[in-house]
Short mmCIF file of C-alpha atoms and ligand atoms in Angstrom, two decimals:
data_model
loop_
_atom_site.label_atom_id
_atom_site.label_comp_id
_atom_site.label_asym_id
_atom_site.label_seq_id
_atom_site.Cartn_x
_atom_site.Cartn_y
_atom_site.Cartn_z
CA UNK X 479 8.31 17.42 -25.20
CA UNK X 480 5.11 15.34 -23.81
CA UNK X 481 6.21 11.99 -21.84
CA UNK X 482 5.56 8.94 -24.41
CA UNK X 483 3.69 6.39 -21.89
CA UNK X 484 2.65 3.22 -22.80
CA UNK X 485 0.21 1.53 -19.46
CA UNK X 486 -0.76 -1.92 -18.72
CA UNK X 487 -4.21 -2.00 -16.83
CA UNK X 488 -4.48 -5.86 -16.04
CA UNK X 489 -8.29 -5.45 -14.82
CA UNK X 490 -8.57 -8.80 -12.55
CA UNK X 491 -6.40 -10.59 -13.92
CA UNK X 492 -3.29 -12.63 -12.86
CA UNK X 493 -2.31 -14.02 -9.15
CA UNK X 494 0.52 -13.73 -6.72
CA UNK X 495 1.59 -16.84 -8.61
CA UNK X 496 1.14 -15.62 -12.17
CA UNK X 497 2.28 -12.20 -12.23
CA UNK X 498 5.94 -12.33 -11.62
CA UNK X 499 6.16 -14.41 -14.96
CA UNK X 500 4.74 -11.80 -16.62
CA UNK X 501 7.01 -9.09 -15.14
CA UNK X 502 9.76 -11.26 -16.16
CA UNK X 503 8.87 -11.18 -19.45
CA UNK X 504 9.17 -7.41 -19.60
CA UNK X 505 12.30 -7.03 -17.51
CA UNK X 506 14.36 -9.09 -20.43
CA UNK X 507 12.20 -7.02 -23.02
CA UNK X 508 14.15 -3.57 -24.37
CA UNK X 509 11.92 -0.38 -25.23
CA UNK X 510 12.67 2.88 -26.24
CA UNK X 511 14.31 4.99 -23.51
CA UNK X 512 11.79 7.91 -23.84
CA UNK X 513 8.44 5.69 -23.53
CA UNK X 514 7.79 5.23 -19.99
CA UNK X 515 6.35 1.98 -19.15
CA UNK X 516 3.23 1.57 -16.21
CA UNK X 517 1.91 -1.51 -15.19
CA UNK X 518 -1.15 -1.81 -13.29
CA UNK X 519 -1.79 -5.05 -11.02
CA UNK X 520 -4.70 -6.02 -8.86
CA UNK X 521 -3.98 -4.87 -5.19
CA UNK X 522 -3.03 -8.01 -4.06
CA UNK X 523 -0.01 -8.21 -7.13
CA UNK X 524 0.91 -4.61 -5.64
CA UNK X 525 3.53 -6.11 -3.30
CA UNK X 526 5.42 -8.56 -5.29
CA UNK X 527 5.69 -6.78 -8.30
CA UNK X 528 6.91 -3.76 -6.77
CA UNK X 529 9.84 -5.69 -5.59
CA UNK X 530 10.62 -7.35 -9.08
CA UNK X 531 10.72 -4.24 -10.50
CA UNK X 532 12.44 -1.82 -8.10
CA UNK X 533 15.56 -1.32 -9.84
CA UNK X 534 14.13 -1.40 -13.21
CA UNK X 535 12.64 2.12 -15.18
CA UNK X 536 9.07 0.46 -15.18
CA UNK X 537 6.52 2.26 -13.49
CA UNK X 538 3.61 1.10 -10.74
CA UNK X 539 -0.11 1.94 -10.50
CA UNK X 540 -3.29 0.52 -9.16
CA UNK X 541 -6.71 0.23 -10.95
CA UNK X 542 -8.72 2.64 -7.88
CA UNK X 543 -7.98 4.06 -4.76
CA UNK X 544 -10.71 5.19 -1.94
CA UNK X 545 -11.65 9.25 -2.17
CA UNK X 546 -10.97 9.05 2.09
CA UNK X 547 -7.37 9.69 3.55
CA UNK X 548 -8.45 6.30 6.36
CA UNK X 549 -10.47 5.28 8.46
CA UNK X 550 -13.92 2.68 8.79
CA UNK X 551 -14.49 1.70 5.57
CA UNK X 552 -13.87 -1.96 5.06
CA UNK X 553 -12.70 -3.70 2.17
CA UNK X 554 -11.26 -0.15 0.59
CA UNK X 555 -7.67 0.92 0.05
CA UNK X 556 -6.66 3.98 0.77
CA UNK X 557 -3.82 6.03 -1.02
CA UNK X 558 -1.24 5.58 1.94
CA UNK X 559 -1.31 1.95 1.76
CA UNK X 560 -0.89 2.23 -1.99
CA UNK X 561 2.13 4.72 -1.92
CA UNK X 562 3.47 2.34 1.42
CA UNK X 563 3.38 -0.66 -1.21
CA UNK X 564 5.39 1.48 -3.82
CA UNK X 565 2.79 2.91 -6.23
CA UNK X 566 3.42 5.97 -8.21
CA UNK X 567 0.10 6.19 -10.20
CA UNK X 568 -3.31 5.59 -10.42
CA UNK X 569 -6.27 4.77 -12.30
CA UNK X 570 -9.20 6.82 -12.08
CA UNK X 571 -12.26 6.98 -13.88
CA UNK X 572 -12.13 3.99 -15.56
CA UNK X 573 -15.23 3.31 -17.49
CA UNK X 574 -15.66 0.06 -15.97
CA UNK X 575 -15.95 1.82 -12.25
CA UNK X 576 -18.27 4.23 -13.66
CA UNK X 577 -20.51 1.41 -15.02
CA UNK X 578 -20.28 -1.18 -12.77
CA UNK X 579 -19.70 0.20 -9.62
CA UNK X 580 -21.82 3.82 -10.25
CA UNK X 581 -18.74 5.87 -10.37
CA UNK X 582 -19.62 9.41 -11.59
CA UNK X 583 -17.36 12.70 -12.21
CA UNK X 584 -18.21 13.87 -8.72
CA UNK X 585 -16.69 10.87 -7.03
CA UNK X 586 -13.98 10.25 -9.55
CA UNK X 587 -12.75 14.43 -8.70
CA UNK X 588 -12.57 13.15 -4.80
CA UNK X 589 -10.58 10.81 -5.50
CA UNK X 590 -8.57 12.72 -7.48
CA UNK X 591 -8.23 14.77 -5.15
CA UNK X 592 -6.83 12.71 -2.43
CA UNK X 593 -4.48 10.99 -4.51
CA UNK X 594 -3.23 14.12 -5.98
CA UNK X 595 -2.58 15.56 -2.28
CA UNK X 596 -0.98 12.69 -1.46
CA UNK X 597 1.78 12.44 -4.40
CA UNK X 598 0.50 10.18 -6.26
CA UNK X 599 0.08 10.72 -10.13
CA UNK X 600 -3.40 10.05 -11.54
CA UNK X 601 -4.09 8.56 -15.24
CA UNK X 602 -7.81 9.74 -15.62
CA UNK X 603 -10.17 7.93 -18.21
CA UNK X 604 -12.27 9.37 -19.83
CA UNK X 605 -14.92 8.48 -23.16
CA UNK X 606 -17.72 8.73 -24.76
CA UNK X 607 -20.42 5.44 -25.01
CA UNK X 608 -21.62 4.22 -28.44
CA UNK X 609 -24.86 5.54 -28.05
CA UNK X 610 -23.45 8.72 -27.02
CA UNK X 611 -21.70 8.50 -30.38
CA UNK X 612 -24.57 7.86 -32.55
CA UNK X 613 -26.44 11.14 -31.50
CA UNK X 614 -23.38 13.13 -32.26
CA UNK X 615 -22.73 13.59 -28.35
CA UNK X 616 -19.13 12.71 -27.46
CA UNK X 617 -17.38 15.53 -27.58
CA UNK X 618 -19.71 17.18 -25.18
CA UNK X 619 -19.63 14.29 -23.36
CA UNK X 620 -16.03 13.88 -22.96
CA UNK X 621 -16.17 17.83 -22.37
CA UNK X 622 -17.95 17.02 -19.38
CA UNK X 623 -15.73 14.83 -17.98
CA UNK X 624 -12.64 16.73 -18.04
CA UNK X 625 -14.22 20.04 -16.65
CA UNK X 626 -15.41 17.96 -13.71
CA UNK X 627 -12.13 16.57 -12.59
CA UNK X 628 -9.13 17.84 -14.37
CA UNK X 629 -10.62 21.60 -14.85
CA UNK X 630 -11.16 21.68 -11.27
CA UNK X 631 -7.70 21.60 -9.89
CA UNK X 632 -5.04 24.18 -10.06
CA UNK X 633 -2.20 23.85 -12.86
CA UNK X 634 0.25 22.63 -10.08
CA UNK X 635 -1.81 19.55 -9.53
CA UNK X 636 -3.30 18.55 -12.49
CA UNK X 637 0.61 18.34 -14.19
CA UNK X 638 0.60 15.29 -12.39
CA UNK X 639 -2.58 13.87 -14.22
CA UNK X 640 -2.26 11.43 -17.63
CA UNK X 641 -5.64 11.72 -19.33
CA UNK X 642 -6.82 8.48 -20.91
CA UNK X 643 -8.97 8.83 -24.08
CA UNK X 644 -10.91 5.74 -24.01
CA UNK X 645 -14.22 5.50 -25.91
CA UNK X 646 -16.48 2.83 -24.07
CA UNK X 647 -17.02 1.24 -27.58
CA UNK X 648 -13.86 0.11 -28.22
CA UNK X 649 -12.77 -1.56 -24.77
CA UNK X 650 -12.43 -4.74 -24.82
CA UNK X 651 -14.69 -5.19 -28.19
CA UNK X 652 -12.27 -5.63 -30.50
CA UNK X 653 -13.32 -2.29 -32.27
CA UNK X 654 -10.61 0.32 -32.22
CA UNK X 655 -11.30 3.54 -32.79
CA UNK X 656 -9.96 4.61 -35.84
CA UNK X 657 -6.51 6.89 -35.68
CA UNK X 658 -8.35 10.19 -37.20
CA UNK X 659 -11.06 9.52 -34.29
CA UNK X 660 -8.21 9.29 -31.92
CA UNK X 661 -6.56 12.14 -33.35
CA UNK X 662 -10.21 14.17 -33.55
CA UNK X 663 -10.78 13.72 -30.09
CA UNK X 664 -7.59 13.71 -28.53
CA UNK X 665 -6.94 17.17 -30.38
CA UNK X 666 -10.29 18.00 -29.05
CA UNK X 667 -9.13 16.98 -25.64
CA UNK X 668 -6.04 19.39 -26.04
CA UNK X 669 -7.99 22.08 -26.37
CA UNK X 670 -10.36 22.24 -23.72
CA UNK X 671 -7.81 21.64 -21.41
CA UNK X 672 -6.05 24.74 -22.93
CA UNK X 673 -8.89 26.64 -22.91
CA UNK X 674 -9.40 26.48 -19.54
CA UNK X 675 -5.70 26.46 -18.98
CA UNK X 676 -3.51 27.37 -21.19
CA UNK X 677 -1.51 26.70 -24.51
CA UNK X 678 1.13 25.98 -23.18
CA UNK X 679 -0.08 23.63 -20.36
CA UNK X 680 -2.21 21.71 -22.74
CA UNK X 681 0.85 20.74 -24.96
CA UNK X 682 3.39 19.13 -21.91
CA UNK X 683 0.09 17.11 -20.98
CA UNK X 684 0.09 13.58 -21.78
CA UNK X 685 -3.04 11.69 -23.62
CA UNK X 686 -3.09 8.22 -24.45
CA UNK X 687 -5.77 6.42 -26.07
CA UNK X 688 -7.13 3.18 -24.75
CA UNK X 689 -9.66 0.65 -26.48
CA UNK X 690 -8.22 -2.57 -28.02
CA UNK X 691 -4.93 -1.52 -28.79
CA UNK X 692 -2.53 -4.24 -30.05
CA UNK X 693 0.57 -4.22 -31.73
CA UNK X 694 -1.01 -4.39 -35.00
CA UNK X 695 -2.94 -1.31 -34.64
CA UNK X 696 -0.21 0.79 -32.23
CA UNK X 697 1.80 2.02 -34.61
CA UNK X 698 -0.98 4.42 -36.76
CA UNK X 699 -2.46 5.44 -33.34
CA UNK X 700 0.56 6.11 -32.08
CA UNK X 701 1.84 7.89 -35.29
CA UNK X 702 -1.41 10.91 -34.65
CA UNK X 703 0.31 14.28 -33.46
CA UNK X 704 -2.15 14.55 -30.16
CA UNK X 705 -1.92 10.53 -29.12
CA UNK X 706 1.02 10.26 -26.46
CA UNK X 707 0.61 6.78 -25.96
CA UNK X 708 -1.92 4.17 -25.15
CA UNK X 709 -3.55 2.62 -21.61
CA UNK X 710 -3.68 -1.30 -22.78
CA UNK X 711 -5.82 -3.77 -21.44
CA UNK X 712 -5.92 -7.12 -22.86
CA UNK X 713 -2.89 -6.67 -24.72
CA UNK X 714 -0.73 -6.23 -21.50
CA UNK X 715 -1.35 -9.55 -20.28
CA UNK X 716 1.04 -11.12 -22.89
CA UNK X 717 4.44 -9.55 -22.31
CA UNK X 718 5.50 -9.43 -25.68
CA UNK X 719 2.10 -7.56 -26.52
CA UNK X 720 2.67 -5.12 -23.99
CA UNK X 721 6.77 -4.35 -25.52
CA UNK X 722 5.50 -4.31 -29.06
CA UNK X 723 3.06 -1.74 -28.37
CA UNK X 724 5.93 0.33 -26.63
CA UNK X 725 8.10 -0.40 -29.54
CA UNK X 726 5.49 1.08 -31.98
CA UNK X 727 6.48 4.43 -31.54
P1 13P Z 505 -8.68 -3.39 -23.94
O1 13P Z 505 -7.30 -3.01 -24.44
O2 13P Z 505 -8.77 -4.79 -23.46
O3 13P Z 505 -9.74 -3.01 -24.93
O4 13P Z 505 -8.95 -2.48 -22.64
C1 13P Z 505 -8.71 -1.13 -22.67
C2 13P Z 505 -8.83 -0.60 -21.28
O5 13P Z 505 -9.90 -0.56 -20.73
C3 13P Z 505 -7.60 -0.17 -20.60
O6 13P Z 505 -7.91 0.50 -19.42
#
């Protein structure tokens, strides 16, 4: 059975202030016991969240880490510091890095790399763009992506990796990708990892689909026999938002 995972990526939003409310809200929420819950402050969030929710099942990731172990490179965080703050996962790849701060596959595998070694679990984005869409291009494109990060570490590591299916187009636009396209691609996704795995692997690994998810659209996404779950952005900064998507299982 694939882990059901429903993750909260709250960009830059909230503040110290702010954020335990919105913890709160989810701590008196209820969701199925098999859908593991992530949430995903800013760094500075890291701290005091991971305190309100230490004795609860939710789980804790950031939004980037830095592809070096330590050392001089100011205004970076490193994977220690995360892990020393409580952080099980992490975001990588997000399309948002790889546009706005020149993130490509080669840097995105490093630090992949170095969170891997260090225990943490990585939930990798990837996802086509709209004009890679309109010229027929995003399954090669999303191809790309996966055989230059996931494809490139052994089947030890990348069990510990979440893939996040998140076509560029549909992030933050309003425009969800329809539940066949989800299903298409996330069945497409399935099998290039098992190709260059194995049956097998490619079926216990998780995929969740990301791109203006809401509780009125979770539950068809959701319902598709390759979508595991979805990584939520707007949606997760309204606590009952976040638990109706994990309730639309
Ligand atoms: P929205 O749900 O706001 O479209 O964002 C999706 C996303 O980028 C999650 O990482």
């Amino acid at each position: 059975m694939r882990k059901k995972i429903v993750a909260g990526n709250w960009k830059m939003n909230t503040t110290v202030e702010s954020a335990p409310e919105l913890v709160g809200g989810l701590l008196d929420a209820s969701w199925p016991d098999d859908v593991q819950l992530i949430i995903a402050p800013p760094f500075t969030q890291l701290g005091v969240v991971a305190q309100q929710i230490q004795s609860s099942n939710i789980g804790l990731s950031a939004q980037n880490c830095h592809e070096k172990e330590s050392g001089a490179y100011t205004g970076e965080i490193s994977v220690a510091m995360l892990e020393s703050a409580g952080v099980e996962y992490v975001i990588l790849g997000h399309s948002e890095r790889r546009t706005y701060f020149g993130e490509d596959d080669n840097l995105i595998y490093l630090k992949t790399k170095v969170a891997l070694k260090q225990g943490l679990k990585v939930i990798l984005c990837v996802g086509e763009k709209l004009s890679e869409r309109e010229i027929d291009n995003h399954f090669k494109v999303v191809q790309k992506q996966i055989e230059n990060t996931l494809c490139l570490f052994g089947k030890t590591e990348a069990a510990n990796i979440v893939i996040a299916y998140e076509p560029v187009w549909a992030i933050g636009t309003g425009k969800t990708a329809s539940a066949e396209q989800a299903e298409e691609m996330h069945g497409f996704i399935r099998e290039v990892v098992a190709n260059h795995f194995d049956n097998d692997f490619a079926e216990g690994i998780s995929i969740l689909y990301g791109g203006s998810c809401k509780p009125s659209n979770a539950k068809e996404i959701f319902s598709q026999q390759n979508v595991d779950g979805g990584l939520i952005g707007g949606a997760s900064l309204s606590a009952e938002d976040f638990v109706a998507i994990a309730n639309s299982f």
